[in-house]
mmCIF file of C-alpha atoms in Angstrom:
data_model
loop_
_atom_site.group_PDB
_atom_site.id
_atom_site.type_symbol
_atom_site.label_atom_id
_atom_site.label_comp_id
_atom_site.label_asym_id
_atom_site.label_seq_id
_atom_site.Cartn_x
_atom_site.Cartn_y
_atom_site.Cartn_z
ATOM 1 C CA MET E 290 -23.055 -11.907 18.328
ATOM 2 C CA LYS E 291 -23.199 -8.967 15.928
ATOM 3 C CA THR E 292 -20.620 -6.207 16.062
ATOM 4 C CA LEU E 293 -20.926 -2.728 14.621
ATOM 5 C CA VAL E 294 -17.670 -0.882 13.962
ATOM 6 C CA ILE E 295 -18.029 2.859 13.453
ATOM 7 C CA VAL E 296 -14.869 4.266 11.871
ATOM 8 C CA SER E 297 -13.890 7.917 11.792
ATOM 9 C CA HIS E 298 -10.682 9.518 10.578
ATOM 10 C CA PRO E 299 -10.431 13.236 9.737
ATOM 11 C CA THR E 300 -8.054 12.511 6.827
ATOM 12 C CA PRO E 301 -8.950 8.984 5.663
ATOM 13 C CA GLN E 302 -6.727 9.256 2.569
ATOM 14 C CA GLN E 303 -3.697 9.605 4.878
ATOM 15 C CA SER E 304 -4.705 6.842 7.257
ATOM 16 C CA VAL E 305 -2.519 3.768 7.528
ATOM 17 C CA ALA E 306 -3.259 2.265 10.952
ATOM 18 C CA ILE E 307 -7.010 2.984 11.065
ATOM 19 C CA LYS E 308 -7.367 1.799 7.465
ATOM 20 C CA ALA E 309 -5.549 -1.449 8.341
ATOM 21 C CA LEU E 310 -7.820 -2.014 11.344
ATOM 22 C CA GLN E 311 -10.911 -1.230 9.275
ATOM 23 C CA GLN E 312 -9.856 -3.887 6.756
ATOM 24 C CA VAL E 313 -9.542 -6.424 9.580
ATOM 25 C CA ALA E 314 -13.060 -5.620 10.738
ATOM 26 C CA GLU E 315 -14.452 -5.862 7.204
ATOM 27 C CA ALA E 316 -12.993 -9.370 6.867
ATOM 28 C CA GLN E 317 -14.821 -10.698 9.961
ATOM 29 C CA ASP E 318 -18.133 -12.541 10.026
ATOM 30 C CA LYS E 319 -21.017 -10.786 11.772
ATOM 31 C CA VAL E 320 -19.225 -7.432 11.725
ATOM 32 C CA THR E 321 -20.743 -4.379 10.046
ATOM 33 C CA VAL E 322 -18.412 -1.482 9.315
ATOM 34 C CA ARG E 323 -19.597 2.077 8.734
ATOM 35 C CA HIS E 324 -16.949 4.697 7.949
ATOM 36 C CA LEU E 325 -18.443 8.076 8.820
ATOM 37 C CA ASP E 326 -16.084 10.166 6.749
ATOM 38 C CA GLN E 327 -16.632 7.978 3.684
ATOM 39 C CA LEU E 328 -20.407 7.995 4.150
ATOM 40 C CA TYR E 329 -20.877 11.651 5.042
ATOM 41 C CA GLY E 330 -17.624 13.480 4.285
ATOM 42 C CA THR E 331 -17.178 16.344 6.713
ATOM 43 C CA ASP E 332 -20.849 17.346 6.633
ATOM 44 C CA SER E 333 -22.308 16.376 9.977
ATOM 45 C CA ASN E 334 -25.698 17.595 8.737
ATOM 46 C CA ALA E 335 -25.673 14.760 6.182
ATOM 47 C CA ILE E 336 -25.722 12.041 8.872
ATOM 48 C CA ASP E 337 -28.651 9.697 8.317
ATOM 49 C CA ILE E 338 -29.753 9.471 11.935
ATOM 50 C CA ALA E 339 -32.403 6.771 11.358
ATOM 51 C CA ALA E 340 -29.941 4.532 9.465
ATOM 52 C CA GLU E 341 -27.268 4.971 12.124
ATOM 53 C CA GLN E 342 -29.703 4.235 14.942
ATOM 54 C CA GLN E 343 -30.878 1.092 13.115
ATOM 55 C CA ALA E 344 -27.263 -0.040 12.724
ATOM 56 C CA HIS E 345 -26.745 0.393 16.469
ATOM 57 C CA GLU E 346 -29.971 -1.441 17.306
ATOM 58 C CA ALA E 347 -28.905 -4.451 15.202
ATOM 59 C CA ALA E 348 -25.617 -4.848 17.095
ATOM 60 C CA ASP E 349 -24.695 -6.500 20.379
ATOM 61 C CA ARG E 350 -21.276 -4.835 20.525
ATOM 62 C CA ILE E 351 -20.411 -1.392 19.201
ATOM 63 C CA ILE E 352 -16.835 -0.359 18.554
ATOM 64 C CA TYR E 353 -15.808 3.188 17.792
ATOM 65 C CA LEU E 354 -12.542 3.047 15.836
ATOM 66 C CA TYR E 355 -10.679 6.334 15.440
ATOM 67 C CA PRO E 356 -7.353 8.074 15.980
ATOM 68 C CA THR E 357 -7.209 10.010 19.212
ATOM 69 C CA HIS E 358 -7.486 13.566 17.956
ATOM 70 C CA TRP E 359 -6.171 16.170 20.366
ATOM 71 C CA PHE E 360 -6.976 13.824 23.256
ATOM 72 C CA ASN E 361 -10.544 13.407 22.103
ATOM 73 C CA THR E 362 -12.698 11.753 19.452
ATOM 74 C CA THR E 363 -12.533 13.000 15.888
ATOM 75 C CA PRO E 364 -14.736 16.020 15.139
ATOM 76 C CA MET E 365 -17.061 13.922 12.941
ATOM 77 C CA LEU E 366 -17.471 11.225 15.593
ATOM 78 C CA LYS E 367 -18.344 13.837 18.214
ATOM 79 C CA ALA E 368 -20.955 15.383 15.901
ATOM 80 C CA TYR E 369 -22.239 11.878 15.133
ATOM 81 C CA LEU E 370 -22.701 11.026 18.806
ATOM 82 C CA ASN E 371 -24.467 14.338 19.412
ATOM 83 C CA GLN E 372 -26.953 13.554 16.643
ATOM 84 C CA VAL E 373 -27.402 9.777 16.868
ATOM 85 C CA TRP E 374 -27.524 9.286 20.643
ATOM 86 C CA THR E 375 -30.771 11.198 21.011
ATOM 87 C CA TYR E 376 -33.040 11.825 23.955
ATOM 88 C CA GLY E 377 -35.859 9.314 23.870
ATOM 89 C CA TRP E 378 -33.785 6.846 21.847
ATOM 90 C CA ALA E 379 -30.517 6.391 23.749
ATOM 91 C CA PHE E 380 -31.538 7.921 27.079
ATOM 92 C CA GLY E 381 -34.392 9.620 28.869
ATOM 93 C CA PRO E 382 -37.974 8.359 29.019
ATOM 94 C CA GLU E 383 -38.295 5.347 26.719
ATOM 95 C CA GLY E 384 -34.680 5.803 25.603
ATOM 96 C CA LYS E 385 -33.261 2.318 26.015
ATOM 97 C CA ALA E 386 -31.977 1.480 22.504
ATOM 98 C CA LEU E 387 -28.365 1.073 23.671
ATOM 99 C CA HIS E 388 -29.123 -0.402 27.088
ATOM 100 C CA GLY E 389 -27.185 -3.634 27.701
ATOM 101 C CA LYS E 390 -25.041 -3.374 24.566
ATOM 102 C CA GLU E 391 -21.259 -3.330 24.826
ATOM 103 C CA LEU E 392 -19.242 -0.300 23.836
ATOM 104 C CA GLN E 393 -15.543 -0.407 23.169
ATOM 105 C CA ILE E 394 -13.163 2.252 21.975
ATOM 106 C CA VAL E 395 -10.359 1.153 19.674
ATOM 107 C CA THR E 396 -8.006 4.016 19.048
ATOM 108 C CA THR E 397 -4.613 4.884 17.695
ATOM 109 C CA ALA E 398 -2.285 7.543 19.006
ATOM 110 C CA GLY E 399 0.716 9.033 17.301
ATOM 111 C CA ALA E 400 2.464 9.447 20.653
ATOM 112 C CA THR E 401 4.074 6.728 22.727
ATOM 113 C CA GLU E 402 2.368 4.835 25.523
ATOM 114 C CA PHE E 403 4.679 6.655 27.945
ATOM 115 C CA THR E 404 3.174 9.979 26.795
ATOM 116 C CA TYR E 405 -0.166 8.559 27.991
ATOM 117 C CA SER E 406 1.018 7.790 31.505
ATOM 118 C CA PRO E 407 1.113 9.660 34.825
ATOM 119 C CA ALA E 408 4.835 10.295 34.260
ATOM 120 C CA GLY E 409 4.399 11.260 30.598
ATOM 121 C CA LEU E 410 3.875 14.612 28.938
ATOM 122 C CA ILE E 411 0.093 14.737 29.438
ATOM 123 C CA GLU E 412 0.172 13.123 32.898
ATOM 124 C CA ALA E 413 -2.840 10.974 32.043
ATOM 125 C CA THR E 414 -3.430 7.448 30.823
ATOM 126 C CA MET E 415 -5.432 6.633 27.718
ATOM 127 C CA ASP E 416 -8.159 5.306 30.023
ATOM 128 C CA GLU E 417 -8.332 8.761 31.624
ATOM 129 C CA VAL E 418 -8.386 10.492 28.236
ATOM 130 C CA LEU E 419 -11.285 8.228 27.208
ATOM 131 C CA SER E 420 -13.288 8.794 30.400
ATOM 132 C CA PRO E 421 -15.956 10.929 28.611
ATOM 133 C CA MET E 422 -16.694 7.968 26.315
ATOM 134 C CA LYS E 423 -16.915 5.657 29.322
ATOM 135 C CA ALA E 424 -19.226 8.086 31.118
ATOM 136 C CA SER E 425 -21.434 8.372 28.031
ATOM 137 C CA ALA E 426 -21.694 4.589 27.663
ATOM 138 C CA LEU E 427 -22.579 4.083 31.307
ATOM 139 C CA TYR E 428 -25.090 6.952 31.211
ATOM 140 C CA VAL E 429 -27.100 5.229 28.469
ATOM 141 C CA GLY E 430 -26.885 1.824 30.168
ATOM 142 C CA MET E 431 -24.173 0.254 28.038
ATOM 143 C CA LYS E 432 -21.482 -2.100 29.272
ATOM 144 C CA TYR E 433 -18.145 -0.376 28.804
ATOM 145 C CA ARG E 434 -15.464 -2.739 27.576
ATOM 146 C CA ALA E 435 -11.809 -1.925 28.244
ATOM 147 C CA PRO E 436 -10.417 0.172 25.392
ATOM 148 C CA LEU E 437 -7.831 -1.095 22.964
ATOM 149 C CA ALA E 438 -5.180 1.519 22.205
ATOM 150 C CA PHE E 439 -2.349 1.357 19.717
ATOM 151 C CA TYR E 440 0.477 3.808 20.386
ATOM 152 C CA SER E 441 3.204 5.243 18.131
ATOM 153 C CA ALA E 442 0.862 4.617 15.221
ATOM 154 C CA MET E 443 2.491 7.005 12.787
ATOM 155 C CA GLY E 444 5.038 5.460 10.440
ATOM 156 C CA LEU E 445 4.513 1.856 11.519
ATOM 157 C CA ASP E 446 6.496 -0.825 9.735
ATOM 158 C CA GLU E 447 4.726 -3.853 8.262
ATOM 159 C CA ALA E 448 5.592 -6.122 11.224
ATOM 160 C CA SER E 449 4.054 -3.626 13.663
ATOM 161 C CA LEU E 450 0.965 -3.282 11.464
ATOM 162 C CA ASP E 451 0.620 -7.082 11.345
ATOM 163 C CA ALA E 452 0.813 -7.276 15.144
ATOM 164 C CA MET E 453 -1.835 -4.560 15.389
ATOM 165 C CA ARG E 454 -4.073 -6.388 12.909
ATOM 166 C CA SER E 455 -3.732 -9.674 14.824
ATOM 167 C CA ARG E 456 -4.522 -8.056 18.147
ATOM 168 C CA PHE E 457 -7.612 -6.338 16.745
ATOM 169 C CA ALA E 458 -8.835 -9.537 15.031
ATOM 170 C CA ALA E 459 -8.562 -11.432 18.337
ATOM 171 C CA ASN E 460 -10.391 -8.574 20.038
ATOM 172 C CA LEU E 461 -13.241 -8.762 17.516
ATOM 173 C CA GLN E 462 -13.565 -12.515 18.066
ATOM 174 C CA ALA E 463 -13.619 -12.296 21.864
ATOM 175 C CA PRO E 464 -17.012 -13.220 23.323
ATOM 176 C CA LEU E 465 -19.383 -10.654 24.770
ATOM 177 C CA GLY E 466 -18.614 -9.860 28.369
ATOM 178 C CA SER E 467 -14.885 -10.550 28.052
ATOM 179 C CA GLN E 468 -12.622 -7.618 28.658
ATOM 180 C CA ARG E 469 -10.796 -8.241 25.373
ATOM 181 C CA ALA E 470 -8.341 -10.646 23.839
ATOM 182 C CA ASP E 471 -4.781 -9.302 24.139
#
């Protein structure tokens, strides 16, 4: 099984949690990591669409790894999806490149898990916040794998970072079709 991890962080130099998770992915066999902001900066016009589509085609599982940014993907990841998931490639007539592949969102949030609950400040769970990503995956025929969310990600101590790393490593090693290793 080959896994593609697409990483996006609007301020990668300030990243602690996403950077730690990226390093876990880079240490795994059969995992390819592409960090959008390192490859393309903030210029969405620089995205090499053919290279990104080839990377997706070579994978069985695709993970988008990013901090939840105002209850959404990062701006670069949104631009990336708009450009890479094209009509005729990802969907529409002949567009079956992603069909049958797994998609999983792995995200960090600065807020607590309670904030992302019906009783919390935003009155929505992380699953609900991520519903556009789920809808997109299902629309193009992908299998949507339960997301993996890490809360209170700002200012983590080393023990919390280690727990996060271990959980993500187990997730990456889980077989296709499993919901995830927790």
